[in-house]
Amino acid sequence: MTILATAPAPGFDPPGVEDFQLPPIFDGVTKPVLLFVLAAIIVYAFFAYTSRRPQLVPSKAQFLGESFHGMVRNSIARDNIGPEYLKYVPYLTTLFAFILVNNLFGIVPLIQFPSFSHPGVAYALAIMSWLIYNVVGIRRHGFVGYLRVSTWPPGVPWWVRIILTPIEFLSNILLRPVTLSLRLFGNMFAGHLLLLVFILGGEYMLLHSESILLGVLSPFAFGMGIVFTFFEAFIQVVQAYVFTILTASYIGTVLADDH
């Protein structure tokens, strides 16, 4: 039995993983590294500017900064952590803003690269959140008590606990940073790759293909690229929110008396 594979059109190089391996700009510094630094500067500048002159009747800039901070404080931290939420608001606010800016880089003209489509910093942020909620849990319950709360489900027969305890240990202690980072990285990688397919494909169909039919269809490829740009912007915001709300949820879980 012969399996027929469709080869790419001559002269067209379909986008792939190699499009994310950007060459160094200078001295080993790559575009993603510069974007992470730029994102940190933007986040710092935003909060410094919006809080530089606090007033009882807020200015537009102060209102914008307070609205962002209030959304994280009330909708993420307070709702998921509980009475002790205030001490974690600065970290969660910074986390949300940093991820959001880096994600939105993927649709900013001339930048057009989501920083977290490289997995390294996604892993670093996930490990940071993992360390925070584990340290919080150990401080609250002690090391043995924290393991009990995290891996010993209450109200179930002992023979069920024999099965559930290893699963809970893997899920709550070991795999959370993996799932946190892969969710963020995977969505940013797949979304950017999808945009590359439509934009580069449309360019090839319009400018380089010898087929009249492909030339006629090229506006549809560009149109789908525009549609998916807006969809990708939505996903970028959602993924920043999901990463932050899961971090808050994990902190709230370890602060509770029972798992």
Tab-separated table of N, CA and C in Angstrom, residues 159-242:
chain	number	residue	atom	x	y	z
A	159	TRP	N	-8.101	2.040	52.228
A	159	TRP	CA	-7.630	1.318	51.046
A	159	TRP	C	-7.708	2.201	49.786
A	160	VAL	N	-8.615	3.162	49.795
A	160	VAL	CA	-8.665	4.109	48.682
A	160	VAL	C	-7.497	5.087	48.774
A	161	ARG	N	-7.134	5.450	50.025
A	161	ARG	CA	-6.010	6.355	50.211
A	161	ARG	C	-4.707	5.755	49.693
A	162	ILE	N	-4.568	4.442	49.783
A	162	ILE	CA	-3.363	3.785	49.272
A	162	ILE	C	-3.193	4.076	47.780
A	163	ILE	N	-4.313	4.154	47.070
A	163	ILE	CA	-4.269	4.435	45.631
A	163	ILE	C	-4.151	5.936	45.367
A	164	LEU	N	-4.910	6.732	46.147
A	164	LEU	CA	-4.985	8.158	45.872
A	164	LEU	C	-3.753	8.934	46.320
A	165	THR	N	-3.096	8.500	47.389
A	165	THR	CA	-1.981	9.274	47.931
A	165	THR	C	-0.840	9.456	46.920
A	166	PRO	N	-0.370	8.396	46.225
A	166	PRO	CA	0.670	8.634	45.202
A	166	PRO	C	0.187	9.549	44.078
A	167	ILE	N	-1.087	9.413	43.704
A	167	ILE	CA	-1.627	10.265	42.647
A	167	ILE	C	-1.670	11.719	43.106
A	168	GLU	N	-2.121	11.935	44.347
A	168	GLU	CA	-2.169	13.289	44.884
A	168	GLU	C	-0.772	13.878	45.021
A	169	PHE	N	0.199	13.064	45.398
A	169	PHE	CA	1.570	13.551	45.523
A	169	PHE	C	2.102	13.999	44.163
A	170	LEU	N	1.888	13.172	43.153
A	170	LEU	CA	2.336	13.547	41.806
A	170	LEU	C	1.630	14.802	41.314
A	171	SER	N	0.320	14.846	41.520
A	171	SER	CA	-0.474	15.960	41.014
A	171	SER	C	-0.189	17.263	41.741
A	172	ASN	N	-0.170	17.214	43.076
A	172	ASN	CA	-0.085	18.444	43.857
A	172	ASN	C	1.335	18.911	44.135
A	173	ILE	N	2.286	17.993	44.178
A	173	ILE	CA	3.651	18.362	44.546
A	173	ILE	C	4.574	18.435	43.332
A	174	LEU	N	4.503	17.464	42.446
A	174	LEU	CA	5.485	17.368	41.375
A	174	LEU	C	5.027	17.952	40.036
A	175	LEU	N	3.785	17.718	39.651
A	175	LEU	CA	3.365	18.026	38.289
A	175	LEU	C	2.798	19.428	38.092
A	176	ARG	N	2.463	20.121	39.162
A	176	ARG	CA	1.868	21.449	38.997
A	176	ARG	C	2.765	22.422	38.228
A	177	PRO	N	4.064	22.530	38.527
A	177	PRO	CA	4.881	23.459	37.722
A	177	PRO	C	4.983	23.040	36.262
A	178	VAL	N	4.911	21.736	36.013
A	178	VAL	CA	4.968	21.255	34.626
A	178	VAL	C	3.720	21.678	33.867
A	179	THR	N	2.553	21.443	34.463
A	179	THR	CA	1.311	21.796	33.783
A	179	THR	C	1.163	23.311	33.642
A	180	LEU	N	1.587	24.066	34.667
A	180	LEU	CA	1.534	25.525	34.576
A	180	LEU	C	2.356	26.033	33.399
A	181	SER	N	3.582	25.575	33.291
A	181	SER	CA	4.478	26.083	32.250
A	181	SER	C	4.081	25.591	30.870
A	182	LEU	N	3.710	24.320	30.743
A	182	LEU	CA	3.373	23.779	29.428
A	182	LEU	C	2.098	24.396	28.879
A	183	ARG	N	1.151	24.717	29.746
A	183	ARG	CA	-0.087	25.353	29.283
A	183	ARG	C	0.219	26.702	28.655
A	184	LEU	N	1.048	27.495	29.326
A	184	LEU	CA	1.400	28.816	28.820
A	184	LEU	C	2.248	28.710	27.559
A	185	PHE	N	3.296	27.915	27.621
A	185	PHE	CA	4.184	27.764	26.470
A	185	PHE	C	3.452	27.188	25.259
A	186	GLY	N	2.659	26.131	25.471
A	186	GLY	CA	1.984	25.472	24.361
A	186	GLY	C	1.022	26.394	23.635
A	187	ASN	N	0.263	27.181	24.372
A	187	ASN	CA	-0.685	28.095	23.739
A	187	ASN	C	0.023	29.195	22.965
A	188	MET	N	1.096	29.745	23.511
A	188	MET	CA	1.817	30.801	22.812
A	188	MET	C	2.532	30.253	21.571
A	189	PHE	N	3.086	29.072	21.685
A	189	PHE	CA	3.778	28.456	20.551
A	189	PHE	C	2.795	28.137	19.433
A	190	ALA	N	1.696	27.472	19.774
A	190	ALA	CA	0.733	27.066	18.751
A	190	ALA	C	0.074	28.274	18.093
A	191	GLY	N	-0.270	29.299	18.892
A	191	GLY	CA	-0.912	30.478	18.326
A	191	GLY	C	-0.008	31.208	17.352
A	192	HIS	N	1.258	31.372	17.711
A	192	HIS	CA	2.195	32.065	16.823
A	192	HIS	C	2.444	31.253	15.559
A	193	LEU	N	2.538	29.952	15.695
A	193	LEU	CA	2.743	29.092	14.527
A	193	LEU	C	1.553	29.187	13.573
A	194	LEU	N	0.350	29.237	14.127
A	194	LEU	CA	-0.850	29.346	13.300
A	194	LEU	C	-0.860	30.660	12.526
A	195	LEU	N	-0.482	31.748	13.182
A	195	LEU	CA	-0.410	33.035	12.482
A	195	LEU	C	0.636	33.004	11.378
A	196	LEU	N	1.767	32.365	11.637
A	196	LEU	CA	2.801	32.254	10.607
A	196	LEU	C	2.297	31.501	9.389
A	197	VAL	N	1.521	30.456	9.612
A	197	VAL	CA	0.998	29.661	8.500
A	197	VAL	C	0.150	30.526	7.574
A	198	PHE	N	-0.770	31.299	8.137
A	198	PHE	CA	-1.668	32.099	7.306
A	198	PHE	C	-0.959	33.295	6.667
A	199	ILE	N	-0.112	33.987	7.430
A	199	ILE	CA	0.534	35.187	6.893
A	199	ILE	C	1.582	34.827	5.847
A	200	LEU	N	2.468	33.886	6.167
A	200	LEU	CA	3.495	33.497	5.207
A	200	LEU	C	2.888	32.767	4.016
A	201	GLY	N	1.858	31.938	4.290
A	201	GLY	CA	1.178	31.263	3.192
A	201	GLY	C	0.494	32.250	2.266
A	202	GLY	N	-0.169	33.266	2.845
A	202	GLY	CA	-0.811	34.281	2.018
A	202	GLY	C	0.192	35.069	1.195
A	203	GLU	N	1.345	35.387	1.788
A	203	GLU	CA	2.386	36.102	1.051
A	203	GLU	C	2.895	35.283	-0.121
A	204	TYR	N	3.107	33.991	0.114
A	204	TYR	CA	3.586	33.135	-0.971
A	204	TYR	C	2.547	33.021	-2.079
A	205	MET	N	1.288	32.827	-1.703
A	205	MET	CA	0.220	32.690	-2.699
A	205	MET	C	0.086	33.951	-3.552
A	206	LEU	N	0.287	35.126	-2.930
A	206	LEU	CA	0.091	36.382	-3.642
A	206	LEU	C	1.305	36.782	-4.480
A	207	LEU	N	2.507	36.610	-3.934
A	207	LEU	CA	3.693	37.179	-4.560
A	207	LEU	C	4.586	36.181	-5.274
A	208	HIS	N	4.551	34.918	-4.865
A	208	HIS	CA	5.546	33.975	-5.373
A	208	HIS	C	4.959	32.800	-6.135
A	209	SER	N	3.683	32.510	-5.944
A	209	SER	CA	3.092	31.365	-6.620
A	209	SER	C	2.791	31.710	-8.076
A	210	GLU	N	2.974	30.720	-8.943
A	210	GLU	CA	2.649	30.901	-10.360
A	210	GLU	C	1.202	30.518	-10.661
A	211	SER	N	0.478	30.065	-9.647
A	211	SER	CA	-0.908	29.654	-9.845
A	211	SER	C	-1.833	30.862	-9.714
A	212	ILE	N	-2.664	31.058	-10.719
A	212	ILE	CA	-3.642	32.150	-10.666
A	212	ILE	C	-4.652	31.905	-9.553
A	213	LEU	N	-5.042	30.640	-9.374
A	213	LEU	CA	-6.014	30.296	-8.344
A	213	LEU	C	-5.498	30.655	-6.956
A	214	LEU	N	-4.226	30.335	-6.689
A	214	LEU	CA	-3.654	30.677	-5.385
A	214	LEU	C	-3.576	32.180	-5.187
A	215	GLY	N	-3.296	32.905	-6.253
A	215	GLY	CA	-3.276	34.350	-6.152
A	215	GLY	C	-4.637	34.918	-5.813
A	216	VAL	N	-5.684	34.322	-6.394
A	216	VAL	CA	-7.046	34.775	-6.101
A	216	VAL	C	-7.423	34.451	-4.659
A	217	LEU	N	-6.950	33.309	-4.148
A	217	LEU	CA	-7.303	32.883	-2.791
A	217	LEU	C	-6.456	33.536	-1.705
A	218	SER	N	-5.376	34.205	-2.099
A	218	SER	CA	-4.471	34.777	-1.092
A	218	SER	C	-5.156	35.764	-0.148
A	219	PRO	N	-6.107	36.623	-0.599
A	219	PRO	CA	-6.764	37.517	0.378
A	219	PRO	C	-7.490	36.760	1.487
A	220	PHE	N	-7.989	35.563	1.178
A	220	PHE	CA	-8.654	34.774	2.222
A	220	PHE	C	-7.655	34.315	3.277
A	221	ALA	N	-6.436	33.979	2.842
A	221	ALA	CA	-5.398	33.594	3.797
A	221	ALA	C	-5.038	34.778	4.700
A	222	PHE	N	-4.881	35.962	4.099
A	222	PHE	CA	-4.591	37.143	4.910
A	222	PHE	C	-5.762	37.469	5.838
A	223	GLY	N	-6.995	37.293	5.319
A	223	GLY	CA	-8.172	37.543	6.153
A	223	GLY	C	-8.215	36.618	7.351
A	224	MET	N	-7.897	35.348	7.146
A	224	MET	CA	-7.872	34.409	8.266
A	224	MET	C	-6.752	34.762	9.235
A	225	GLY	N	-5.636	35.286	8.704
A	225	GLY	CA	-4.561	35.734	9.581
A	225	GLY	C	-5.010	36.864	10.494
A	226	ILE	N	-5.812	37.791	9.952
A	226	ILE	CA	-6.334	38.894	10.768
A	226	ILE	C	-7.307	38.371	11.817
A	227	VAL	N	-8.196	37.458	11.408
A	227	VAL	CA	-9.165	36.879	12.349
A	227	VAL	C	-8.444	36.176	13.491
A	228	PHE	N	-7.436	35.380	13.160
A	228	PHE	CA	-6.718	34.638	14.193
A	228	PHE	C	-5.828	35.555	15.034
A	229	THR	N	-5.475	36.731	14.519
A	229	THR	CA	-4.739	37.699	15.342
A	229	THR	C	-5.603	38.162	16.505
A	230	PHE	N	-6.866	38.490	16.215
A	230	PHE	CA	-7.774	38.894	17.291
A	230	PHE	C	-8.043	37.731	18.250
A	231	PHE	N	-8.206	36.534	17.690
A	231	PHE	CA	-8.415	35.364	18.542
A	231	PHE	C	-7.197	35.102	19.411
A	232	GLU	N	-6.019	35.284	18.831
A	232	GLU	CA	-4.785	35.069	19.594
A	232	GLU	C	-4.652	36.097	20.708
A	233	ALA	N	-5.086	37.345	20.460
A	233	ALA	CA	-5.049	38.363	21.518
A	233	ALA	C	-5.916	37.929	22.698
A	234	PHE	N	-7.067	37.366	22.404
A	234	PHE	CA	-7.945	36.860	23.467
A	234	PHE	C	-7.265	35.738	24.240
A	235	ILE	N	-6.641	34.808	23.544
A	235	ILE	CA	-5.955	33.690	24.193
A	235	ILE	C	-4.790	34.188	25.041
A	236	GLN	N	-4.087	35.205	24.563
A	236	GLN	CA	-2.954	35.740	25.311
A	236	GLN	C	-3.384	36.319	26.653
A	237	VAL	N	-4.503	37.028	26.653
A	237	VAL	CA	-5.025	37.572	27.906
A	237	VAL	C	-5.493	36.440	28.821
A	238	VAL	N	-6.204	35.476	28.244
A	238	VAL	CA	-6.736	34.365	29.036
A	238	VAL	C	-5.614	33.564	29.680
A	239	GLN	N	-4.539	33.303	28.937
A	239	GLN	CA	-3.454	32.499	29.484
A	239	GLN	C	-2.722	33.216	30.614
A	240	ALA	N	-2.575	34.533	30.518
A	240	ALA	CA	-1.993	35.284	31.634
A	240	ALA	C	-2.891	35.185	32.856
A	241	TYR	N	-4.190	35.291	32.635
A	241	TYR	CA	-5.155	35.197	33.739
A	241	TYR	C	-5.148	33.797	34.348
A	242	VAL	N	-5.127	32.765	33.508
A	242	VAL	CA	-5.167	31.385	33.993
A	242	VAL	C	-3.930	31.067	34.820
